[in-house]
Amino acid sequence: MSHELVYLLLIFALLVIPRALQRFSLPAPLTCLLFGIIGMLWLGDQAHDAVIGLLATLGISSLFLFAGLEVDLQALRRGMWPLLAHLLIRSATLFGVGWLAWRYAGLPWQAAGLLALALLTPSTGFIMDSLSRLGLSEDERFWVTSKAIAGELLALAALFIVLQAGDPAHMALSSTALLAMMVGLPLVFIALGRWVAPHAPGSEFSLLVMVGMVAAYITYLLGVYYLVGAFIAGLVARLLHQRMPLLASHENLHALRLFASFFVPFYFFNAGTKVPSEALSWEALGLGIVITLVVLPLRIAVVWLQRRVMFGESFRSSLRVSLALAPTLIFTLVLAAIMRDRFQIPAVLFGALLLYAALTTLLPSLVFRTPFDVDPVEQEPAGQGEDAPVAATEVVTADPPPASASASR
């Protein structure tokens, strides 16, 4: 069979079959991951393909570029004090879980820190792009969105520190390079907007994606993976919205959704092909179930209790927000791969993390009876169009939360 036909069949399998299975509340990313695992078991090392790896990189980078564009700093400032309390609690739980993993699991402190991030960090892009289908109230969507974004910002900062802290000299160099990139990206966008875009109408999307991929590659060279640079590029583009409105326009956001929707399935498939066969064991299954039974209820309880105590919300509303923040699929997959490659964690733990990620992703689908989906292409809320908000976060924050809610939050 020719390579061209193989790639064509794979594209069909990843873009069509997972969608068909969503009717059974099976999230499409899990189906793609399962296809990758099947490919690994069937073909072994031959399942590792450079072309698929490149498509996977485009998928994860475009997804986090989109996530950066979703950040609404005005909304975050509106809920600043509750979010600061949320981040303080999140930091304490990250430290506690990391310390327990270092003390009792025998992991190096860096691997323990990554394990804590893998277990506790919600996948923001995964969550936000399904909010419109969960039946949450506007106020609930506002806080799910804000907490997810704030948690992602904290996780990315912690990821950079943990990965670089083993070598202070390299950390100083990487920090300088990252700071230079953050200063240089606005200048690059402005220069392209002044000297390229006026002579190439409609090129803003291409320029946005190009800069995002370059930024992702820079942070990969710094040793902190693609997603950090892509996210920063998206955030910078969002901050330049007033000066360069076409860069983060509704049309560009929609185009980036479509772009990511094509490439993201390849990331999950590629991740599945890299699962070692030793990770698919009964021991890994048991450990994954134990981790899920311990960590997931604690995560839900912490957010639920926080909202009940701080905001006086009803039992049901607090639980809905907590459940919506449960999925960790993307962060868990990324960090599990980093821990396997850099710190050689046991295959059993790697397999357990995969099961944990799958179960946290399935839970909201089963509770809300609608499949969560990392694919950014979703039906847009009524009223969106050319004059719609720049990003999905603004859909839930265009009007302030109800007076009774915003006054207490």
Short mmCIF file of C-alpha atoms in Angstrom, two decimals:
data_model
loop_
_atom_site.label_atom_id
_atom_site.label_comp_id
_atom_site.label_asym_id
_atom_site.label_seq_id
_atom_site.Cartn_x
_atom_site.Cartn_y
_atom_site.Cartn_z
CA MET A 1 0.00 0.00 0.00
CA SER A 2 1.40 3.41 -0.95
CA HIS A 3 2.27 6.02 1.69
CA GLU A 4 -0.18 8.45 0.11
CA LEU A 5 -3.06 6.02 0.55
CA VAL A 6 -2.03 5.25 4.13
CA TYR A 7 -2.02 8.95 5.04
CA LEU A 8 -5.37 9.46 3.33
CA LEU A 9 -6.95 6.58 5.26
CA LEU A 10 -5.43 7.88 8.51
CA ILE A 11 -6.83 11.36 7.92
CA PHE A 12 -10.27 9.86 7.30
CA ALA A 13 -10.02 7.69 10.41
CA LEU A 14 -8.97 10.58 12.68
CA LEU A 15 -11.37 13.20 11.37
CA VAL A 16 -14.51 11.14 10.73
CA ILE A 17 -14.69 8.07 12.99
CA PRO A 18 -14.10 9.91 16.32
CA ARG A 19 -16.89 12.33 15.39
CA ALA A 20 -19.26 9.47 14.69
CA LEU A 21 -18.48 7.89 18.07
CA GLN A 22 -19.23 11.10 19.97
CA ARG A 23 -22.90 10.15 19.90
CA PHE A 24 -21.97 7.59 22.59
CA SER A 25 -20.42 10.33 24.81
CA LEU A 26 -16.92 9.20 23.88
CA PRO A 27 -14.76 12.33 23.42
CA ALA A 28 -13.02 12.42 20.05
CA PRO A 29 -9.50 12.93 21.50
CA LEU A 30 -9.75 9.68 23.44
CA THR A 31 -10.71 7.83 20.26
CA CYS A 32 -7.67 9.31 18.46
CA LEU A 33 -5.45 8.34 21.38
CA LEU A 34 -6.85 4.81 21.28
CA PHE A 35 -6.17 4.60 17.54
CA GLY A 36 -2.56 5.57 18.23
CA ILE A 37 -2.20 2.87 20.89
CA ILE A 38 -3.66 0.29 18.50
CA GLY A 39 -1.20 1.43 15.84
CA MET A 40 1.66 1.05 18.32
CA LEU A 41 0.58 -2.47 19.27
CA TRP A 42 0.16 -3.44 15.62
CA LEU A 43 3.21 -1.83 14.02
CA GLY A 44 5.58 -1.28 16.92
CA ASP A 45 8.27 1.31 16.19
CA GLN A 46 7.04 1.57 12.60
CA ALA A 47 4.07 3.51 13.95
CA HIS A 48 6.45 6.41 14.67
CA ASP A 49 6.29 8.61 11.61
CA ALA A 50 8.04 11.96 11.06
CA VAL A 51 5.13 13.36 9.07
CA ILE A 52 2.65 12.49 11.82
CA GLY A 53 5.04 14.03 14.36
CA LEU A 54 5.10 17.28 12.40
CA LEU A 55 1.30 17.34 12.12
CA ALA A 56 1.08 16.65 15.85
CA THR A 57 3.37 19.60 16.59
CA LEU A 58 1.21 21.85 14.44
CA GLY A 59 -1.84 20.61 16.34
CA ILE A 60 -0.60 21.23 19.90
CA SER A 61 1.00 24.55 18.92
CA SER A 62 -2.10 25.88 17.16
CA LEU A 63 -4.28 24.79 20.05
CA PHE A 64 -2.22 26.75 22.58
CA LEU A 65 -1.92 29.68 20.20
CA PHE A 66 -5.70 29.72 20.20
CA ALA A 67 -5.74 29.39 24.00
CA GLY A 68 -3.52 32.48 24.31
CA LEU A 69 -5.89 34.43 22.08
CA GLU A 70 -8.76 33.40 24.36
CA VAL A 71 -7.28 35.19 27.39
CA ASP A 72 -9.33 38.21 28.40
CA LEU A 73 -7.25 40.18 30.90
CA GLN A 74 -10.11 42.57 31.56
CA ALA A 75 -12.28 39.68 32.71
CA LEU A 76 -9.44 38.34 34.85
CA ARG A 77 -9.03 41.75 36.50
CA ARG A 78 -12.77 41.88 37.18
CA GLY A 79 -12.53 38.70 39.22
CA MET A 80 -9.02 39.40 40.51
CA TRP A 81 -9.42 38.74 44.23
CA PRO A 82 -11.39 35.48 43.93
CA LEU A 83 -8.93 34.32 41.28
CA LEU A 84 -5.96 35.20 43.47
CA ALA A 85 -7.51 33.13 46.25
CA HIS A 86 -8.07 30.31 43.75
CA LEU A 87 -4.43 30.48 42.61
CA LEU A 88 -3.20 30.52 46.20
CA ILE A 89 -5.17 27.36 46.93
CA ARG A 90 -3.99 25.82 43.65
CA SER A 91 -0.36 26.62 44.50
CA ALA A 92 -0.73 25.04 47.93
CA THR A 93 -2.24 21.86 46.46
CA LEU A 94 0.46 21.68 43.79
CA PHE A 95 3.14 21.98 46.43
CA GLY A 96 1.45 19.40 48.64
CA VAL A 97 0.98 16.83 45.88
CA GLY A 98 4.52 17.44 44.62
CA TRP A 99 5.96 16.98 48.09
CA LEU A 100 4.03 13.75 48.62
CA ALA A 101 5.25 12.41 45.27
CA TRP A 102 8.84 13.35 46.10
CA ARG A 103 8.64 11.98 49.66
CA TYR A 104 6.77 8.73 49.12
CA ALA A 105 6.94 7.88 45.41
CA GLY A 106 10.71 8.17 45.19
CA LEU A 107 10.61 10.60 42.29
CA PRO A 108 13.20 13.37 41.72
CA TRP A 109 11.79 16.70 42.85
CA GLN A 110 11.43 17.97 39.28
CA ALA A 111 9.52 14.86 38.21
CA ALA A 112 7.38 15.17 41.34
CA GLY A 113 6.55 18.76 40.45
CA LEU A 114 5.60 17.75 36.93
CA LEU A 115 3.45 14.94 38.31
CA ALA A 116 1.56 17.45 40.47
CA LEU A 117 0.98 19.68 37.44
CA ALA A 118 -0.15 16.68 35.38
CA LEU A 119 -2.69 15.65 38.00
CA LEU A 120 -4.08 19.05 38.96
CA THR A 121 -4.00 21.29 35.85
CA PRO A 122 -7.25 21.52 33.87
CA SER A 123 -6.90 21.56 30.09
CA THR A 124 -8.17 25.06 29.40
CA GLY A 125 -8.58 24.83 25.64
CA PHE A 126 -10.28 21.48 26.06
CA ILE A 127 -12.73 22.92 28.58
CA MET A 128 -13.52 26.32 27.12
CA ASP A 129 -14.44 25.07 23.68
CA SER A 130 -17.20 22.88 25.09
CA LEU A 131 -18.76 25.33 27.54
CA SER A 132 -21.48 26.37 25.13
CA ARG A 133 -22.87 22.81 25.13
CA LEU A 134 -22.87 22.12 28.86
CA GLY A 135 -25.93 24.10 29.83
CA LEU A 136 -24.09 26.22 32.39
CA SER A 137 -25.44 29.61 33.40
CA GLU A 138 -23.61 32.75 32.26
CA ASP A 139 -22.17 33.26 35.73
CA GLU A 140 -20.97 29.64 35.93
CA ARG A 141 -19.37 29.90 32.50
CA PHE A 142 -17.63 33.11 33.54
CA TRP A 143 -15.98 31.46 36.53
CA VAL A 144 -15.13 28.21 34.76
CA THR A 145 -13.43 30.23 32.02
CA SER A 146 -11.61 32.56 34.40
CA LYS A 147 -10.41 29.80 36.72
CA ALA A 148 -9.26 27.64 33.82
CA ILE A 149 -7.25 30.48 32.24
CA ALA A 150 -5.74 31.58 35.54
CA GLY A 151 -4.80 27.99 36.34
CA GLU A 152 -3.20 27.57 32.93
CA LEU A 153 -1.10 30.71 33.37
CA LEU A 154 0.10 29.42 36.74
CA ALA A 155 0.83 25.96 35.30
CA LEU A 156 2.86 27.32 32.38
CA ALA A 157 4.94 29.48 34.73
CA ALA A 158 5.47 26.53 37.06
CA LEU A 159 6.36 24.28 34.11
CA PHE A 160 9.07 26.71 32.99
CA ILE A 161 10.54 26.97 36.50
CA VAL A 162 10.47 23.23 37.24
CA LEU A 163 12.07 22.24 33.95
CA GLN A 164 14.83 24.84 34.21
CA ALA A 165 15.57 24.82 37.94
CA GLY A 166 17.96 21.88 37.75
CA ASP A 167 20.59 24.09 36.09
CA PRO A 168 20.61 27.67 37.49
CA ALA A 169 22.88 28.95 34.72
CA HIS A 170 20.67 27.50 32.00
CA MET A 171 17.58 28.81 33.81
CA ALA A 172 19.03 32.33 33.82
CA LEU A 173 19.85 32.06 30.12
CA SER A 174 16.42 30.64 29.27
CA SER A 175 14.66 33.30 31.36
CA THR A 176 16.56 36.02 29.53
CA ALA A 177 15.70 34.47 26.17
CA LEU A 178 12.03 34.11 27.14
CA LEU A 179 11.89 37.73 28.33
CA ALA A 180 13.52 38.86 25.08
CA MET A 181 10.95 36.87 23.12
CA MET A 182 8.07 38.46 25.05
CA VAL A 183 9.49 41.92 24.33
CA GLY A 184 10.29 41.10 20.71
CA LEU A 185 6.99 39.46 19.73
CA PRO A 186 4.97 42.72 19.84
CA LEU A 187 7.63 44.39 17.71
CA VAL A 188 7.49 41.52 15.23
CA PHE A 189 3.70 41.67 15.00
CA ILE A 190 3.75 45.46 14.58
CA ALA A 191 6.46 45.28 11.93
CA LEU A 192 4.57 42.64 9.98
CA GLY A 193 1.36 44.62 10.33
CA ARG A 194 3.04 47.75 9.00
CA TRP A 195 5.23 46.39 6.21
CA VAL A 196 3.58 43.14 5.10
CA ALA A 197 -0.14 43.10 5.85
CA PRO A 198 -1.02 46.33 3.95
CA HIS A 199 0.48 44.86 0.78
CA ALA A 200 -1.03 41.38 1.29
CA PRO A 201 -4.68 41.74 2.27
CA GLY A 202 -5.97 38.74 4.22
CA SER A 203 -2.50 37.65 5.30
CA GLU A 204 -3.08 38.35 9.02
CA PHE A 205 -4.01 34.74 9.73
CA SER A 206 -0.89 33.39 8.04
CA LEU A 207 1.30 35.88 9.89
CA LEU A 208 -0.33 34.97 13.21
CA VAL A 209 0.20 31.24 12.69
CA MET A 210 3.75 31.72 11.44
CA VAL A 211 4.81 33.81 14.44
CA GLY A 212 3.06 31.37 16.79
CA MET A 213 4.95 28.40 15.36
CA VAL A 214 8.29 30.23 15.52
CA ALA A 215 7.64 31.18 19.15
CA ALA A 216 6.67 27.57 19.92
CA TYR A 217 9.92 26.31 18.39
CA ILE A 218 11.96 28.84 20.36
CA THR A 219 10.57 27.63 23.69
CA TYR A 220 11.08 24.04 22.55
CA LEU A 221 14.77 24.85 22.02
CA LEU A 222 14.80 26.39 25.50
CA GLY A 223 13.62 23.05 26.88
CA VAL A 224 10.09 23.98 27.92
CA TYR A 225 8.10 22.42 25.07
CA TYR A 226 6.12 24.00 22.24
CA LEU A 227 3.00 24.97 24.11
CA VAL A 228 4.62 27.76 26.17
CA GLY A 229 5.78 29.78 23.16
CA ALA A 230 2.55 29.25 21.25
CA PHE A 231 0.51 30.42 24.22
CA ILE A 232 2.67 33.53 24.68
CA ALA A 233 2.35 34.40 21.00
CA GLY A 234 -1.44 34.15 21.21
CA LEU A 235 -1.52 36.24 24.38
CA VAL A 236 0.65 38.95 22.80
CA ALA A 237 -1.58 39.02 19.71
CA ARG A 238 -4.60 39.44 21.96
CA LEU A 239 -2.96 42.32 23.85
CA LEU A 240 -2.31 44.05 20.50
CA HIS A 241 -5.96 43.87 19.53
CA GLN A 242 -6.54 47.60 19.92
CA ARG A 243 -3.54 48.47 17.77
CA MET A 244 -3.92 45.63 15.24
CA PRO A 245 -7.61 44.64 15.30
CA LEU A 246 -7.35 42.34 12.29
CA LEU A 247 -4.71 40.17 13.97
CA ALA A 248 -7.10 38.81 16.59
CA SER A 249 -10.30 39.46 14.69
CA HIS A 250 -13.31 37.18 14.78
CA GLU A 251 -12.43 35.92 11.30
CA ASN A 252 -8.90 35.01 12.38
CA LEU A 253 -10.19 33.28 15.49
CA HIS A 254 -12.59 31.25 13.40
CA ALA A 255 -9.85 30.40 10.91
CA LEU A 256 -7.55 29.31 13.73
CA ARG A 257 -10.32 27.11 15.11
CA LEU A 258 -10.56 25.40 11.73
CA PHE A 259 -6.79 25.11 11.45
CA ALA A 260 -6.47 23.52 14.87
CA SER A 261 -9.46 21.23 14.31
CA PHE A 262 -7.62 19.54 11.46
CA PHE A 263 -4.25 19.07 13.17
CA VAL A 264 -5.16 18.43 16.84
CA PRO A 265 -6.33 14.81 16.24
CA PHE A 266 -2.85 13.98 14.96
CA TYR A 267 -1.39 15.07 18.30
CA PHE A 268 -3.49 12.54 20.20
CA PHE A 269 -2.82 9.83 17.66
CA ASN A 270 0.92 10.52 17.82
CA ALA A 271 0.80 10.46 21.62
CA GLY A 272 -0.86 7.05 21.45
CA THR A 273 1.86 5.65 19.20
CA LYS A 274 4.46 6.60 21.82
CA VAL A 275 2.82 4.72 24.68
CA PRO A 276 5.16 1.88 25.67
CA SER A 277 3.54 -1.53 25.70
CA GLU A 278 4.70 -1.96 29.32
CA ALA A 279 2.34 0.87 30.29
CA LEU A 280 -0.66 -1.24 29.23
CA SER A 281 -0.61 -3.58 32.19
CA TRP A 282 -2.97 -4.60 34.96
CA GLU A 283 -0.67 -2.90 37.44
CA ALA A 284 -0.93 0.39 35.53
CA LEU A 285 -4.71 -0.05 35.37
CA GLY A 286 -4.93 -0.54 39.12
CA LEU A 287 -2.65 2.39 39.90
CA GLY A 288 -4.59 4.63 37.51
CA ILE A 289 -7.88 3.75 39.18
CA VAL A 290 -6.38 4.42 42.62
CA ILE A 291 -4.98 7.80 41.52
CA THR A 292 -8.33 8.75 40.00
CA LEU A 293 -10.32 7.70 43.07
CA VAL A 294 -8.03 9.74 45.31
CA VAL A 295 -7.12 12.82 43.27
CA LEU A 296 -10.26 13.53 41.24
CA PRO A 297 -12.71 13.70 44.20
CA LEU A 298 -10.22 15.90 46.07
CA ARG A 299 -9.92 18.28 43.11
CA ILE A 300 -13.68 18.53 42.78
CA ALA A 301 -14.12 18.94 46.54
CA VAL A 302 -11.54 21.72 46.81
CA VAL A 303 -13.20 23.85 44.11
CA TRP A 304 -16.68 23.02 45.41
CA LEU A 305 -15.76 23.97 48.99
CA GLN A 306 -14.01 27.12 47.85
CA ARG A 307 -17.08 28.37 46.03
CA ARG A 308 -19.45 27.37 48.80
CA VAL A 309 -17.39 29.17 51.47
CA MET A 310 -16.27 32.23 49.50
CA PHE A 311 -19.34 32.85 47.35
CA GLY A 312 -22.16 31.11 49.17
CA GLU A 313 -23.23 29.32 46.00
CA SER A 314 -25.77 26.55 45.96
CA PHE A 315 -24.60 22.95 46.18
CA ARG A 316 -25.61 22.29 42.57
CA SER A 317 -23.97 25.37 41.05
CA SER A 318 -20.69 24.81 42.89
CA LEU A 319 -20.65 21.19 41.79
CA ARG A 320 -21.27 22.10 38.15
CA VAL A 321 -18.32 24.50 38.13
CA SER A 322 -16.12 21.90 39.82
CA LEU A 323 -17.04 19.15 37.36
CA ALA A 324 -16.51 21.42 34.35
CA LEU A 325 -12.92 22.01 35.53
CA ALA A 326 -12.17 18.27 35.85
CA PRO A 327 -10.62 17.35 32.44
CA THR A 328 -6.81 17.33 32.38
CA LEU A 329 -6.21 15.40 29.15
CA ILE A 330 -3.79 17.66 27.28
CA PHE A 331 -1.63 18.73 30.20
CA THR A 332 -1.47 15.20 31.54
CA LEU A 333 -0.41 13.77 28.17
CA VAL A 334 2.22 16.46 27.59
CA LEU A 335 3.72 16.26 31.07
CA ALA A 336 3.61 12.47 31.20
CA ALA A 337 5.63 12.40 27.96
CA ILE A 338 8.14 14.89 29.39
CA MET A 339 8.51 12.85 32.58
CA ARG A 340 9.05 9.68 30.54
CA ASP A 341 11.63 11.25 28.22
CA ARG A 342 13.59 13.31 30.74
CA PHE A 343 13.18 11.51 34.05
CA GLN A 344 12.51 7.92 32.93
CA ILE A 345 9.46 7.44 35.13
CA PRO A 346 8.24 3.83 35.39
CA ALA A 347 6.03 2.64 32.56
CA VAL A 348 3.40 1.69 35.14
CA LEU A 349 3.12 5.30 36.32
CA PHE A 350 2.99 6.51 32.72
CA GLY A 351 0.11 4.16 31.96
CA ALA A 352 -1.66 5.18 35.16
CA LEU A 353 -1.47 8.83 34.15
CA LEU A 354 -3.01 8.02 30.76
CA LEU A 355 -5.91 6.26 32.45
CA TYR A 356 -6.35 9.16 34.88
CA ALA A 357 -6.44 11.63 31.98
CA ALA A 358 -9.02 9.53 30.16
CA LEU A 359 -11.28 9.18 33.20
CA THR A 360 -11.16 12.89 34.08
CA THR A 361 -12.10 13.64 30.49
CA LEU A 362 -14.98 11.16 30.46
CA LEU A 363 -16.52 12.32 33.75
CA PRO A 364 -18.06 15.62 32.57
CA SER A 365 -19.28 13.93 29.38
CA LEU A 366 -21.18 11.40 31.44
CA VAL A 367 -22.48 13.85 34.04
CA PHE A 368 -23.53 16.59 31.62
CA ARG A 369 -24.47 13.99 28.98
CA THR A 370 -22.54 15.82 26.28
CA PRO A 371 -19.07 14.93 24.99
CA PHE A 372 -16.21 17.24 25.86
CA ASP A 373 -14.13 17.93 22.79
CA VAL A 374 -10.74 19.55 22.37
CA ASP A 375 -11.59 20.45 18.77
CA PRO A 376 -11.98 24.25 18.80
CA VAL A 377 -14.64 24.19 16.09
CA GLU A 378 -17.91 24.52 17.96
CA GLN A 379 -21.26 25.97 17.04
CA GLU A 380 -20.98 29.66 17.80
CA PRO A 381 -23.46 31.14 20.24
CA ALA A 382 -26.36 33.00 18.71
CA GLY A 383 -25.53 36.52 17.72
CA GLN A 384 -21.89 35.96 16.87
CA GLY A 385 -20.67 37.24 13.57
CA GLU A 386 -18.45 39.95 12.29
CA ASP A 387 -19.25 42.17 15.24
CA ALA A 388 -18.90 39.37 17.75
CA PRO A 389 -16.40 39.43 20.60
CA VAL A 390 -12.85 38.60 19.76
CA ALA A 391 -12.70 35.38 21.72
CA ALA A 392 -14.92 32.87 23.40
CA THR A 393 -14.05 34.25 26.81
CA GLU A 394 -15.75 37.49 25.88
CA VAL A 395 -18.93 35.61 25.14
CA VAL A 396 -19.26 34.86 28.81
CA THR A 397 -17.90 38.17 30.05
CA ALA A 398 -19.37 40.71 27.67
CA ASP A 399 -21.85 41.64 30.39
CA PRO A 400 -20.69 41.67 33.98
CA PRO A 401 -21.92 38.86 36.20
CA PRO A 402 -25.18 39.56 38.02
CA ALA A 403 -24.85 42.29 40.61
CA SER A 404 -25.39 39.91 43.51
CA ALA A 405 -22.71 37.59 42.19
CA SER A 406 -20.13 40.17 41.14
CA ALA A 407 -20.45 42.03 44.41
CA SER A 408 -19.45 38.97 46.37
CA ARG A 409 -16.77 37.83 43.96
#
